[in-house]
Every structure is written in structure tokens, then in C-alpha cells.
């Protein structure tokens, strides 16, 4: 198939999923065309069957708000025509599904008009935060309803979308995935870990875009409590609005030297296996891709019992779940686990086993291929 993929190319779960999906589909022989305003962060270097088309948004003094959605729609239609795309797959409804809808209309209106179906994958904040804003809700609902196929990355998100958007179309759940051959505890992990921690220290990790929904300050609070009892380091992967507040909190608590801000990383698979535990104390997660990637690397997630996270992390088996803001309980789970080497390794293995058996690429990618075939009516 020839598939156009559009996503936010920046540091965020939906862009990561879209890029990894494109890479996996390309490996299976599909022609993948990424259409976006910059190259997705996990798209590093040239790869067979992968093409990238940049969307240029021209600036004009009149445009206080340059119309990216329109430039995107134009580029989508152009690329679809030039490369004879079978369909467009957009990740994150706003504004991508609106642009895809316009591109579909543009191609249909041509003299020898042709069908260009589009699939929308809902990721989370496009529904739970942004989508419920009154200024976006009607257009988001409309573009979802207009989609030729809609998928959601968890049951939670599917149900919430159906309930709050009162949407008529079918929404299929296709879970996020992880490539367990790439995400694993490789031999080099121990060497890399030695750069940050000595042999007696434990390593905790957090990976996100440091937005308020991730509750980065809770990560520091939890680590502070763990650090008082167990020699340890905290690795923070990512960057975003809450970084400087977190840095200050670490300074106030006197743990700044043991909190390492690694910044945005594109090879997360090389960083995660250095850790023993991942902290994900989010206010809300429709899925929690970071937890899944950690699990594949035998890193035990300690997360909040919110959104779709309980569909990914099984409490006391493949990780631990607690209430939002309950830093005491999360710190206790971490301290207890880090004090028991055998349990820590057993749970790490159970986490990987769960990631492998339920969310591996070999299970999930064929579900997307089947979904596309259905949308194309073949
Ligand atoms: O919150 C983020 O990390 C970014 C956001 C996005 O859409 O880019 O993530 C959402 O999609 C991820 C990939 O499907 C999910 O793993 C996250 O749980 C979801 N975030 C929220 O629901 C807050």
C-alpha cells in the first residue's frame, strides 16, 4: 500500500507512535510518505520505502496565525496525487483530520476525481483536553465522523470519545506497540548505566514532554523520598514547560546532584534499559507509551491508575499503580521493590513478558494493515 502519514513531528507520544508505525510498515514493504512541517524526531536518516514531504507555511504580514491546516491540506492532496497514495493516516485529530478531509474533497472534485480515504487515530489530549474545548469540539467531532476509519489507542479513549463526543462511527481500538527487538535490556546497558550511577546505586527514570499533565514535580517528590532510603539516581528524559520548576524543587530538596536532566533524546531505547524503575505519575494518560517502552526493557513502571494505564500495567504483576498525587504510596512501592533484588528482576521480566505478548509489533502492525484493507474495501 502507499500510505500518507501525518503527525506532530515534535516530542510527544502520538508523533512517536505515528513514526514507529511508518517505519514498521515500510519494513513490511509499504511505501510510506510522511507529510508534516518538520521531520518527525524518530525519523533519523534515509530508510528504504520512507519518504518525507515538508509542509511550507508561508508567512504574510496579514497572517497573525499562519494557516498551517490549509497548507497541510494542499500538500496532502498534492502528495496523494503525485505518488498515487491509497490513503492518508492522520495521528491526533486536531487539526490533521480536518486537513485530510479537505484533501479528500479536493481530489474528489478533480475532473477525473478519485477517492482518497483517510483514517484518524485518536491519541488522548486531542479528545480529553483540546477536543473538549468549545472552540474545537464541533469541528473535531465533525472531522472524526467524516473519517473513513477511526482508531483509538485504548478502550478508555474509545469509550470516552463515544461518550463525550456523542459520535456515531465505529471506533476500533488498536493498542500502541513496542518493537521488543529494539527495546530490550541489551549488553551495553550496564556500560551506559555506569556513566550515571555507581554499582551500589539504583536508577529511576522518567520520560515525557514535561507538560503539567505529567506531574513532573511528583516525580521529584517521589524520588526525594526514595533517595532518603536508597542510594539512587534519577534520569529525566525530555524537556518542556515544567523543567525549571522541577530543577528548583530538586535544588531545594538538596538532591540536585543526583537528578540528571538528559534533555530530549531520540534513541530512547538506549537510555531506558539503564534504569530499574520508571516513574509515570501523570494526571491522565490515555495509554502511557513510555510505560510500555520501559516494560519492554525490563524496567518496572510505577504509574497512576488513570485513563488507559491499567490496560497496559497490571498492578503488582508488571508494575504498580497508585492514585494521582499519592507520592507516598508510589515512593513506598519504589523503595520496597528496590530493596528486594530478586523481586525487582522478577517483575522486570514479567513486565517484558507482558509487553511482548500483548503489545509487540508483530501483534499490532497487522491490525493496522487489516484496518487499512477494510477501509479500502479490499
Ligand atoms: O502526553 C503526551 O505524551 C503526548 C500525547 C500526544 O498525543 O502526543 O500523548 C498521548 O498519546 C500517547 C501515544 O498514543 C499516549 O501514550 C499518551 O498516553 C497520550 N497522552 C495523554 O493521554 C495525556
Coordinates of C-alpha atoms and ligand atoms in Angstrom, one line a residue:
X1 CA 0.0 0.0 0.0
X2 CA 1.0 3.6 -0.5
X3 CA 0.2 5.5 2.7
X4 CA 0.5 9.1 3.7
X5 CA 1.1 9.7 7.4
X6 CA 0.7 13.0 9.2
X7 CA 1.5 13.6 12.9
X8 CA 3.0 16.2 15.2
X9 CA 6.7 15.7 14.5
X10 CA 7.8 17.0 17.9
X11 CA 8.5 15.3 21.2
X12 CA 5.2 13.6 22.0
X13 CA 3.6 10.2 22.2
X14 CA 1.4 10.5 19.1
X15 CA 4.3 11.5 16.9
X16 CA 6.4 8.7 18.2
X17 CA 3.6 6.1 17.5
X18 CA 3.0 7.5 14.0
X19 CA 6.7 7.4 13.1
X20 CA 7.3 4.0 14.5
X21 CA 4.2 2.7 12.7
X22 CA 5.5 4.2 9.4
X23 CA 8.9 2.6 9.9
X24 CA 7.4 -0.8 10.7
X25 CA 5.0 -0.6 7.7
X26 CA 8.0 0.4 5.4
X27 CA 9.9 -2.7 6.6
X28 CA 6.9 -4.7 5.6
X29 CA 7.2 -3.3 2.0
X30 CA 4.6 -0.5 2.1
X31 CA 5.5 2.9 0.7
X32 CA 5.3 5.5 3.5
X33 CA 5.0 9.2 2.9
X34 CA 5.3 11.4 6.0
X35 CA 3.7 14.8 5.4
X36 CA 4.4 17.3 8.2
X37 CA 6.0 20.7 9.0
X38 CA 9.3 19.1 10.0
X39 CA 10.9 15.7 10.1
X40 CA 9.5 13.5 12.9
X41 CA 12.1 13.2 15.6
X42 CA 12.4 9.4 15.4
X43 CA 12.9 9.5 11.7
X44 CA 16.7 9.5 11.6
X45 CA 18.5 9.2 8.3
X46 CA 17.3 7.8 4.9
X47 CA 15.4 4.5 5.1
X48 CA 14.0 2.2 2.3
X49 CA 10.3 2.9 1.4
X50 CA 10.2 6.1 3.6
X51 CA 9.6 9.5 2.0
X52 CA 9.3 12.8 3.8
X53 CA 7.4 15.8 2.4
X54 CA 7.7 19.1 4.3
X55 CA 4.8 21.4 4.5
X56 CA 5.8 25.0 3.9
X57 CA 3.7 27.6 5.7
X58 CA 4.2 30.9 4.1
X59 CA 4.2 33.9 6.4
X60 CA 2.5 37.1 5.4
X61 CA 2.1 40.3 7.5
X62 CA -1.7 39.9 7.5
X63 CA -1.4 36.4 9.0
X64 CA -1.2 36.7 12.7
X65 CA -1.9 33.0 12.6
X66 CA -0.3 31.4 9.5
X67 CA -2.9 28.8 8.2
X68 CA -0.9 25.5 8.7
X69 CA -4.1 23.4 8.3
X70 CA -4.7 24.8 4.8
X71 CA -1.0 24.4 3.7
X72 CA -1.2 20.8 5.1
X73 CA -4.4 20.0 3.2
X74 CA -2.8 21.3 0.0
X75 CA 0.4 19.3 0.5
X76 CA -1.7 16.2 1.4
X77 CA -3.7 16.5 -1.9
X78 CA -0.5 17.2 -3.9
X79 CA 1.5 14.3 -2.5
X80 CA -1.5 11.9 -2.8
X81 CA -1.8 12.8 -6.5
X82 CA 1.9 12.7 -7.3
X83 CA 2.6 9.4 -5.5
X84 CA -0.8 7.9 -6.1
X85 CA -1.4 7.3 -2.4
X86 CA -4.1 4.8 -1.4
X87 CA -5.0 6.5 1.8
X88 CA -4.0 9.1 4.4
X89 CA -3.5 8.1 8.1
X90 CA -3.5 11.1 10.5
X91 CA -2.5 10.9 14.1
X92 CA -4.1 13.3 16.6
X93 CA -7.4 14.6 15.3
X94 CA -6.7 18.4 15.6
X95 CA -6.1 19.8 13.0
X96 CA -4.9 16.8 11.0
X97 CA -8.2 15.1 10.3
X98 CA -9.7 18.4 9.2
X99 CA -6.8 18.9 6.7
X100 CA -7.2 15.3 5.5
X101 CA -10.9 15.8 5.0
X102 CA -10.2 18.9 2.8
X103 CA -7.5 16.9 0.8
X104 CA -10.1 14.2 0.2
X105 CA -12.6 16.7 -1.1
X106 CA -10.0 18.4 -3.3
X107 CA -9.1 15.1 -5.0
X108 CA -12.8 14.1 -5.4
X109 CA -13.5 17.4 -7.1
X110 CA -10.9 17.0 -9.8
X111 CA -12.1 16.3 -13.4
X112 CA -11.2 12.6 -13.1
X113 CA -11.9 12.7 -9.3
X114 CA -10.6 9.9 -7.3
X115 CA -11.3 8.5 -3.8
X116 CA -8.7 9.3 -1.1
X117 CA -9.9 7.7 2.2
X118 CA -8.4 8.9 5.5
X119 CA -8.0 7.2 8.8
X120 CA -7.8 9.1 12.1
X121 CA -6.1 7.7 15.1
X122 CA -7.1 9.4 18.4
X123 CA -4.3 9.6 21.0
X124 CA -5.5 11.3 24.0
X125 CA -5.3 15.0 24.6
X126 CA -6.9 15.6 21.1
X127 CA -10.1 14.3 22.9
X128 CA -9.6 14.7 26.6
X129 CA -8.2 18.3 26.7
X130 CA -8.1 20.1 23.4
X131 CA -11.0 18.3 21.8
X132 CA -13.4 19.3 24.6
X133 CA -12.6 23.0 24.3
X134 CA -15.8 24.5 22.9
X135 CA -13.8 26.3 20.1
X136 CA -12.6 22.9 18.8
X137 CA -15.3 20.5 19.7
X138 CA -17.7 20.8 16.8
X139 CA -15.0 20.7 14.1
X140 CA -13.2 17.8 15.9
X141 CA -16.4 15.8 16.1
X142 CA -17.2 16.6 12.5
X143 CA -13.8 15.5 11.2
X144 CA -13.9 12.3 13.2
X145 CA -17.3 11.5 11.9
X146 CA -16.1 12.2 8.4
X147 CA -13.1 9.9 8.7
X148 CA -13.3 6.7 6.7
X149 CA -11.9 4.8 9.7
X150 CA -11.2 5.8 13.3
X151 CA -8.9 4.0 15.8
X152 CA -8.2 4.8 19.4
X153 CA -5.1 3.7 21.3
X154 CA -7.1 2.3 24.3
X155 CA -10.5 1.1 25.4
X156 CA -10.6 4.0 27.8
X157 CA -10.1 6.6 25.0
X158 CA -12.6 4.8 22.7
X159 CA -15.3 4.9 25.4
X160 CA -14.6 8.4 26.4
X161 CA -14.7 9.6 22.8
X162 CA -18.0 7.9 22.2
X163 CA -19.5 9.2 25.4
X164 CA -18.3 12.8 25.3
X165 CA -18.4 13.5 21.6
X166 CA -21.6 11.5 21.1
X167 CA -20.0 10.1 17.9
X168 CA -21.8 7.8 15.6
X169 CA -19.0 6.0 13.8
X170 CA -17.3 2.8 14.9
X171 CA -14.1 3.3 16.7
X172 CA -11.7 0.4 16.7
X173 CA -9.1 0.0 19.5
X174 CA -5.7 -0.7 18.2
X175 CA -3.3 -0.5 21.1
X176 CA 0.1 1.2 20.9
X177 CA 3.0 -1.1 20.3
X178 CA 6.7 -1.6 21.0
X179 CA 9.4 -3.3 19.0
X180 CA 10.8 -5.7 21.6
X181 CA 13.9 -6.4 19.5
X182 CA 14.9 -2.8 19.7
X183 CA 13.6 -2.1 23.2
X184 CA 15.4 -4.6 25.4
X185 CA 18.0 -4.9 28.2
X186 CA 21.0 -5.2 25.9
X187 CA 24.6 -5.9 27.0
X188 CA 25.7 -2.3 26.6
X189 CA 23.0 -1.1 29.1
X190 CA 25.3 -1.8 32.1
X191 CA 28.2 0.1 30.5
X192 CA 26.0 3.1 29.7
X193 CA 24.5 3.0 33.2
X194 CA 28.0 3.2 34.7
X195 CA 28.2 6.7 33.2
X196 CA 25.5 7.9 35.6
X197 CA 25.5 5.7 38.6
X198 CA 27.9 3.6 40.6
X199 CA 27.3 -0.2 41.2
X200 CA 25.6 0.4 44.6
X201 CA 23.1 2.9 43.3
X202 CA 19.7 2.2 41.9
X203 CA 18.4 4.1 38.8
X204 CA 14.9 5.6 38.4
X205 CA 13.8 7.2 35.1
X206 CA 11.1 9.4 33.8
X207 CA 10.3 10.1 30.2
X208 CA 7.9 12.7 28.9
X209 CA 7.4 16.2 27.4
X210 CA 7.3 17.7 30.9
X211 CA 3.9 19.2 30.5
X212 CA 1.7 19.8 33.6
X213 CA -0.3 16.7 32.8
X214 CA 2.8 14.6 33.5
X215 CA 3.2 15.9 37.1
X216 CA 7.0 16.2 36.9
X217 CA 7.1 17.7 40.4
X218 CA 5.6 14.5 41.7
X219 CA 8.5 12.6 40.1
X220 CA 10.9 14.8 42.1
X221 CA 8.8 14.3 45.3
X222 CA 8.8 10.5 44.9
X223 CA 12.5 10.4 44.1
X224 CA 13.3 12.5 47.1
X225 CA 11.5 10.0 49.4
X226 CA 13.2 7.0 47.7
X227 CA 16.6 8.7 47.8
X228 CA 16.4 9.2 51.5
X229 CA 16.4 5.4 52.0
X230 CA 18.2 4.1 48.9
X231 CA 21.3 5.4 47.2
X232 CA 19.9 6.3 43.8
X233 CA 20.0 8.5 40.7
X234 CA 17.0 9.9 38.8
X235 CA 17.3 10.2 35.0
X236 CA 14.9 12.7 33.4
X237 CA 14.5 12.2 29.6
X238 CA 12.6 15.0 27.8
X239 CA 12.1 18.7 28.2
X240 CA 9.2 21.1 28.4
X241 CA 7.4 23.8 30.4
X242 CA 7.8 22.2 33.9
X243 CA 11.5 21.6 33.7
X244 CA 12.8 24.7 35.6
X245 CA 10.3 24.3 38.4
X246 CA 11.5 20.7 38.8
X247 CA 15.1 21.8 38.8
X248 CA 14.3 24.3 41.5
X249 CA 12.5 21.7 43.6
X250 CA 15.5 19.3 43.3
X251 CA 17.8 22.1 44.4
X252 CA 15.5 22.9 47.4
X253 CA 15.4 19.3 48.5
X254 CA 19.2 19.0 48.2
X255 CA 19.1 16.2 45.6
X256 CA 20.0 18.2 42.6
X257 CA 23.3 16.3 42.1
X258 CA 21.5 13.0 41.8
X259 CA 18.9 14.2 39.4
X260 CA 20.2 14.1 35.8
X261 CA 18.4 16.1 33.1
X262 CA 19.3 14.3 29.9
X263 CA 17.1 16.5 27.7
X264 CA 15.3 15.3 24.6
X265 CA 16.7 12.0 23.3
X266 CA 15.9 10.3 20.0
X267 CA 17.4 6.9 20.9
X268 CA 15.3 6.3 24.0
X269 CA 15.8 2.5 23.6
X270 CA 19.4 3.1 24.6
X271 CA 18.6 5.1 27.7
X272 CA 15.6 3.2 29.3
X273 CA 17.5 -0.1 29.9
X274 CA 19.9 1.7 32.3
X275 CA 17.0 2.1 34.8
X276 CA 15.4 -0.2 37.4
X277 CA 12.1 1.7 37.7
X278 CA 10.1 4.2 35.6
X279 CA 8.0 6.8 37.3
X280 CA 4.9 8.0 35.5
X281 CA 2.7 9.8 38.0
X282 CA 0.6 11.5 35.3
X283 CA -2.7 13.3 35.9
X284 CA -4.0 11.4 32.8
X285 CA -2.7 9.0 30.2
X286 CA -4.8 7.5 27.5
X287 CA -2.3 4.8 27.2
X288 CA 1.2 5.6 28.6
X289 CA 3.6 4.6 25.8
X290 CA 6.6 5.5 28.0
X291 CA 5.5 2.8 30.5
X292 CA 5.2 0.2 27.7
X293 CA 8.6 1.1 26.3
X294 CA 10.1 0.8 29.8
X295 CA 8.4 -2.6 30.3
X296 CA 9.9 -4.0 27.2
X297 CA 13.3 -3.0 28.7
X298 CA 12.5 -4.9 31.9
X299 CA 12.1 -1.5 33.7
X300 CA 9.2 -1.7 36.2
X301 CA 6.7 1.1 35.8
X302 CA 5.2 2.9 38.9
X303 CA 2.3 4.9 37.4
X304 CA -1.0 6.4 38.3
X305 CA -4.3 4.5 37.9
X306 CA -5.7 6.8 35.3
X307 CA -7.1 6.6 31.7
X308 CA -5.8 3.6 29.8
X309 CA -2.8 2.9 32.0
X310 CA -4.5 -0.1 33.8
X311 CA -4.9 -1.6 30.3
X312 CA -1.1 -1.6 30.0
X313 CA 0.2 -2.0 33.5
X314 CA -1.1 -4.9 35.7
X315 CA -0.9 -3.8 39.3
X316 CA 1.6 -5.8 41.4
X317 CA 2.5 -8.0 38.3
X318 CA 4.0 -5.9 35.6
X319 CA 4.2 -2.7 37.6
X320 CA 2.4 -0.7 40.3
X321 CA -0.5 1.7 40.2
X322 CA -1.5 4.4 42.7
X323 CA -3.9 7.4 42.8
X324 CA -2.9 10.7 41.3
X325 CA -0.8 12.8 43.7
X326 CA -0.2 9.9 46.1
X327 CA 3.5 10.3 46.1
X328 CA 3.9 8.5 49.5
X329 CA 2.4 5.2 48.1
X330 CA 4.4 5.5 44.8
X331 CA 7.6 6.1 46.8
X332 CA 6.8 3.1 49.1
X333 CA 6.3 0.8 46.0
X334 CA 9.6 2.0 44.6
X335 CA 11.6 1.7 47.9
X336 CA 10.2 -1.8 48.7
X337 CA 10.9 -3.0 45.2
X338 CA 14.4 -1.5 45.0
X339 CA 15.2 -3.2 48.4
X340 CA 14.5 -6.6 47.0
X341 CA 16.8 -7.6 44.2
X342 CA 15.0 -10.9 43.3
X343 CA 11.6 -9.3 43.2
X344 CA 12.9 -6.4 41.1
X345 CA 14.3 -8.7 38.5
X346 CA 11.2 -11.0 38.5
X347 CA 8.9 -8.0 38.0
X348 CA 11.2 -6.7 35.3
X349 CA 10.9 -10.0 33.4
X350 CA 7.1 -10.1 34.0
X351 CA 6.9 -6.6 32.6
X352 CA 8.8 -7.5 29.4
X353 CA 6.8 -10.7 29.0
X354 CA 3.6 -8.7 29.2
X355 CA 4.9 -6.1 26.6
X356 CA 6.0 -8.9 24.3
X357 CA 2.8 -11.0 24.5
X358 CA 0.3 -8.1 24.2
X359 CA 1.8 -5.1 22.5
X360 CA 4.6 -6.4 20.3
X361 CA 4.8 -5.0 16.7
X362 CA 4.2 -8.5 15.3
X363 CA 0.7 -8.4 17.0
X364 CA -0.3 -4.8 16.5
X365 CA 1.1 -3.8 13.0
X366 CA -1.0 -6.5 11.2
X367 CA -4.1 -5.0 12.9
X368 CA -3.4 -1.7 11.2
X369 CA -2.8 -3.4 7.8
X370 CA -6.1 -5.2 8.2
X371 CA -7.8 -2.0 9.2
X372 CA -6.5 -0.2 6.1
X373 CA -7.6 -3.1 3.8
X374 CA -11.1 -2.8 5.3
X375 CA -11.2 1.0 4.7
X376 CA -10.0 0.5 1.1
X377 CA -12.8 -2.1 0.7
X378 CA -10.5 -4.9 -0.4
Ligands
LIG1 O1 1.1 13.3 26.5 C1 1.9 13.0 25.7 O2 3.0 12.4 25.9 C2 1.7 13.4 24.3 C3 0.4 12.9 23.7 C4 0.4 13.0 22.3 O3 -0.7 12.9 21.8 O4 1.4 13.4 21.6 O5 0.3 11.5 24.2 C5 -0.9 10.8 24.1 O6 -0.6 9.8 23.1 C6 0.4 8.8 23.5 C7 0.6 7.9 22.3 O7 -0.5 7.3 21.9 C8 -0.2 8.1 24.7 O8 0.8 7.1 25.1 C9 -0.3 9.1 25.9 O9 -0.9 8.4 27.0 C10 -1.3 10.2 25.4 N1 -1.2 11.3 26.5 C11 -2.3 11.6 27.2 O10 -3.4 11.0 27.1 C12 -2.1 12.6 28.2

